[in-house]
Coordinates of C-alpha atoms in Angstrom, one line a residue:
X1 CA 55.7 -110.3 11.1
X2 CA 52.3 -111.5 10.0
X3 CA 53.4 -115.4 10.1
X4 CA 53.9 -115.1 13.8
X5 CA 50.3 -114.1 14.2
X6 CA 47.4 -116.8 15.1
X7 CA 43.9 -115.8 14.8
X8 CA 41.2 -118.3 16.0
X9 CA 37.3 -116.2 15.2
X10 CA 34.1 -116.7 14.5
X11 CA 32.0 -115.1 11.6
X12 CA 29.7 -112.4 12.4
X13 CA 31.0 -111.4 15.6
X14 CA 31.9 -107.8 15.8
X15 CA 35.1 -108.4 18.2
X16 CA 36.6 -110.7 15.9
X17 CA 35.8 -108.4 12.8
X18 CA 37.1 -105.5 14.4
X19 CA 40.9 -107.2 14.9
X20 CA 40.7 -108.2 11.2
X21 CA 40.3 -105.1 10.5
X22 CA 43.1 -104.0 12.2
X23 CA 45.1 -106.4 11.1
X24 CA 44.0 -105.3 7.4
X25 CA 44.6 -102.0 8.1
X26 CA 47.8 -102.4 9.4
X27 CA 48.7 -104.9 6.0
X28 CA 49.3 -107.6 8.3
X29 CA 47.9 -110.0 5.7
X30 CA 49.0 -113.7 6.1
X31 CA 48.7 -114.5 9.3
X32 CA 47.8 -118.0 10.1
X33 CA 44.1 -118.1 11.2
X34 CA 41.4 -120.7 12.2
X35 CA 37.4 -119.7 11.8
X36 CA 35.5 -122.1 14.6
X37 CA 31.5 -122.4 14.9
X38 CA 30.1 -120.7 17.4
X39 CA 27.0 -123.0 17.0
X40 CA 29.1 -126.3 17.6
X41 CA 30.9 -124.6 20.7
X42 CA 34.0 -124.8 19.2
X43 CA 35.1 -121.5 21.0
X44 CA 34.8 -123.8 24.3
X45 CA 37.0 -126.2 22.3
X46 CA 40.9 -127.0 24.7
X47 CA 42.6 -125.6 21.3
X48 CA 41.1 -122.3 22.5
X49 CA 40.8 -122.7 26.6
X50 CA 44.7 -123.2 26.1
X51 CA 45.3 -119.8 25.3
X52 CA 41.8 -118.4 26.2
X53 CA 40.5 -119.6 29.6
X54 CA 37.3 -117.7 29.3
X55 CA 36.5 -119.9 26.0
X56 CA 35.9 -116.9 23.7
X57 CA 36.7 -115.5 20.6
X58 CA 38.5 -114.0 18.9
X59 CA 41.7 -115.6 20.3
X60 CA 45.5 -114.3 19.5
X61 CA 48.1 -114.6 19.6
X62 CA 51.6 -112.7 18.5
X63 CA 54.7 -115.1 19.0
X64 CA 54.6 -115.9 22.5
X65 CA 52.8 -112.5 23.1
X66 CA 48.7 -112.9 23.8
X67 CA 46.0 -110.7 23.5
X68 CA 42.5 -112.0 23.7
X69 CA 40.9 -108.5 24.8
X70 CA 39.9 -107.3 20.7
X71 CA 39.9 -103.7 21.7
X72 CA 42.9 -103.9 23.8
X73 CA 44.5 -106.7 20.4
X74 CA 43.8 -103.6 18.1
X75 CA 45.3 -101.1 20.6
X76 CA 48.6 -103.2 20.4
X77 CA 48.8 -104.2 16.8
X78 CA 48.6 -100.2 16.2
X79 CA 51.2 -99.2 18.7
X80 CA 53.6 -102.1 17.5
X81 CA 53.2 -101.9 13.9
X82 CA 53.1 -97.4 14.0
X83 CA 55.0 -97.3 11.0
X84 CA 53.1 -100.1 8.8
X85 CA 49.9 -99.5 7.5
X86 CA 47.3 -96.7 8.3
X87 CA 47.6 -95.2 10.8
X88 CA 45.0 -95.8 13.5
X89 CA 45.3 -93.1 16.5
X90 CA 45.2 -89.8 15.7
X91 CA 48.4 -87.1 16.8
X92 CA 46.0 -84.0 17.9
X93 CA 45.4 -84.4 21.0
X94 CA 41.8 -83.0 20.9
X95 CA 40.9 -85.9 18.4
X96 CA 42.7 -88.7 20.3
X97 CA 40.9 -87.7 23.2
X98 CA 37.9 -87.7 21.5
X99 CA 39.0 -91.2 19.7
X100 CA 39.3 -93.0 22.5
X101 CA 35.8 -92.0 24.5
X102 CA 34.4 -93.1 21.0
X103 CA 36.0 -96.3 21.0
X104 CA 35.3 -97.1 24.7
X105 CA 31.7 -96.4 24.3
X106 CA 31.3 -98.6 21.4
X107 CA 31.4 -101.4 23.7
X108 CA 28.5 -100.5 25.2
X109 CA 27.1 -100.2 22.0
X110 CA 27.4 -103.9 21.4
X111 CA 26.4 -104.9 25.0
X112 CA 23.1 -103.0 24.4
X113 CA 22.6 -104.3 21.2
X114 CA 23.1 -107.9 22.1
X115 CA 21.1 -107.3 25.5
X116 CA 18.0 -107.1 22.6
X117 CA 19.0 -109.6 20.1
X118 CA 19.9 -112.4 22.0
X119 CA 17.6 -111.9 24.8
X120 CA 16.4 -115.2 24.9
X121 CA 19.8 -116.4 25.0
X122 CA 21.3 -114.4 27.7
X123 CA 17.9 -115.1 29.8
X124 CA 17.2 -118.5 31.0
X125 CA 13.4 -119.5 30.0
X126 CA 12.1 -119.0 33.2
X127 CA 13.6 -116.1 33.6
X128 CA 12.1 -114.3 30.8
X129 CA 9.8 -111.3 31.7
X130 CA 8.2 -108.5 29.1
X131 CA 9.2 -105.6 31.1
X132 CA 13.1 -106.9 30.9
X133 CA 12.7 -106.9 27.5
X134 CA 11.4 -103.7 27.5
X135 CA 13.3 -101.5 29.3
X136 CA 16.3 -103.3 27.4
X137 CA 14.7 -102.2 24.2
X138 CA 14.2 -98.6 25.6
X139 CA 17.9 -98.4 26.8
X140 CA 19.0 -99.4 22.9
X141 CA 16.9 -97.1 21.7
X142 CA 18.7 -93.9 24.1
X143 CA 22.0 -95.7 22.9
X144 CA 20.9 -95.2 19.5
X145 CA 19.6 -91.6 20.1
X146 CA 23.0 -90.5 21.4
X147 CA 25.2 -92.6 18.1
X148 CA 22.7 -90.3 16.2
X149 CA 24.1 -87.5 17.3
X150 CA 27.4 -88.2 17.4
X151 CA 27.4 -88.9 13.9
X152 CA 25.8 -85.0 12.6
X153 CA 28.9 -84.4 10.9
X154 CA 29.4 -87.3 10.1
X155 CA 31.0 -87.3 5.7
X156 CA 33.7 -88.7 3.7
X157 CA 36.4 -86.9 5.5
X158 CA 34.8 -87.3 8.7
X159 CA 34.1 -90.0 11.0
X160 CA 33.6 -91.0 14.7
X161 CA 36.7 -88.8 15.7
X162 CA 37.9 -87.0 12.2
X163 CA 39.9 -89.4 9.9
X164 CA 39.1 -93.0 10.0
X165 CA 40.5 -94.3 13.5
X166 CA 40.4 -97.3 15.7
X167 CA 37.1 -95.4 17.2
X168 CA 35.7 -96.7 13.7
X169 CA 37.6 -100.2 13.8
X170 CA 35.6 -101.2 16.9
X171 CA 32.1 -99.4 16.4
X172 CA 31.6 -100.0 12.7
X173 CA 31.4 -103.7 13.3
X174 CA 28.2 -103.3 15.9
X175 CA 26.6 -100.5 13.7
X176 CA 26.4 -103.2 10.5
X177 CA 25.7 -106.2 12.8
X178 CA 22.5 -103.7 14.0
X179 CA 21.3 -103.2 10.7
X180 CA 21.8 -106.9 9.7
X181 CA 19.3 -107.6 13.0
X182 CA 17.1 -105.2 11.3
X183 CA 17.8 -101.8 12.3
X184 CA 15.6 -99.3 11.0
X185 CA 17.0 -97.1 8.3
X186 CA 14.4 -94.5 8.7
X187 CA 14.9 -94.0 12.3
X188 CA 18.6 -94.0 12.5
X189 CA 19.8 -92.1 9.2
X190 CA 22.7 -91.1 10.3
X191 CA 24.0 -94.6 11.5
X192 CA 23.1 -95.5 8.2
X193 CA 24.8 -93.0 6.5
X194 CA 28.0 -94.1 8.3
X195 CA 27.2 -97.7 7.7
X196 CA 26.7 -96.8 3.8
X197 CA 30.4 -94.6 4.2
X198 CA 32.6 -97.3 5.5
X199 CA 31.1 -100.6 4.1
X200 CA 33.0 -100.8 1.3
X201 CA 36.7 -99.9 2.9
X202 CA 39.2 -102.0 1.5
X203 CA 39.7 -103.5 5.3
X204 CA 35.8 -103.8 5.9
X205 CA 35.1 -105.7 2.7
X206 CA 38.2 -108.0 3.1
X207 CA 37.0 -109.3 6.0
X208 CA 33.3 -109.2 5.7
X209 CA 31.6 -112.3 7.9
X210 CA 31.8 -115.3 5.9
X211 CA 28.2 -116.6 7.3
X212 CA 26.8 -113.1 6.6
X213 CA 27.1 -113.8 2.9
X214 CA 25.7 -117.6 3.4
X215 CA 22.5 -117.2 4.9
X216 CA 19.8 -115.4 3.3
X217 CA 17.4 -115.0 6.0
X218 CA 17.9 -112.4 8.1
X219 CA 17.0 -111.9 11.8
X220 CA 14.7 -108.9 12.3
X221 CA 15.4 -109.0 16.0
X222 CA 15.8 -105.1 16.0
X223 CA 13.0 -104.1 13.7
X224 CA 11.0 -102.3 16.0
X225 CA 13.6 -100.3 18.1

């Protein structure tokens, strides 16, 4: 099934890593895949506008089926492959419920997060102001507060919504790309707890960013949150 599959990603995004996941997960290993630059725009490239007209990544595609969306790609992957793999969605109905309120708000997570590290990309020069930054920075820090205590139970039996889940798939991705941008440890202990839990999954470390390992420097965008 997996030779059907085409993967186009870039490293270090948190959409893209949480498919692979998935895909590891699920042992859908061998599936044709392309890694493009995000710094040479080759996610604006036609190989990608062909089957992505927003020009973003990841891009896949499963046969003639396509699934761009990575949370909605993971969602799919899981209900077509149920048998193959772990399993991903939980049966009680308490901690599927809870599952997917997890997953959902792990996108805004990662819109929070990259509202403070890329600032200055996602605002135009002249458009720059302190106080945007700020209140940006106090909204990730409320985010953070409320991951905190989501995660007081949080063990080695227990995650984001009991066993490991696609809740985890999609957040874990934005929790280690936080503490790559500098998170503090102190402040957040429990996000690093469940950062120091899941980092070394079989699926997490199999598809670890590439770049991640390549460059040494660090951006300590998110120091001071």
């Amino acid at each position: 099934m997996a030779q059907s599959m085409y993967l186009l990603w870039g490293s270090g995004s948190p959409p893209c890593w949480r498919l692979m996941i998935t895909l590891e997960e699920k042992k859908l290993q061998g599936y044709k895949q392309k890694l493009l630059s995000f710094e040479k725009e080759e996610h604006k490239s036609k190989e990608v506008l062909e089957i992505n007209p927003r020009g973003q990544l990841p891009t896949f595609k499963h046969g003639d089926d396509i699934i761009n969306e990575s949370t909605g790609a993971c969602l799919y992957l899981e209900n077509q492959f149920k048998s193959q793999g772990n399993k991903l969605i939980p049966d009680s109905p308490a901690e599927q419920a809870l599952m997917y309120q997890r997953m959902m708000e792990g996108l805004t997570l990662i819109e929070k997060l990259n509202l403070v590290a890329f600032y200055d990309f996602y605002a135009p020069e002249g458009e720059r102001h302190d106080s945007a930054l700020k209140r940006n920075k106090d909204n990730l820090v409320t985010e953070l507060k409320l991951w905190e205590s989501y995660l007081e139970n949080v063990g080695l039996s227990r995650y984001l919504a009991g066993g490991f889940s696609l809740a985890d798939v999609v957040v874990f991705p934005s929790v280690a790309y936080a503490f790559r941008y500098g998170l503090s440890v102190e402040r957040y202990p429990k996000l690093a707890k469940y950062y120091s839990l899941l980092k070394d999954r079989p699926s997490i470390k199999a598809t670890w960013p590439p770049k991640w390992f390549q460059i040494e420097q660090r951006s300590e965008s998110l120091k001071d949150i």
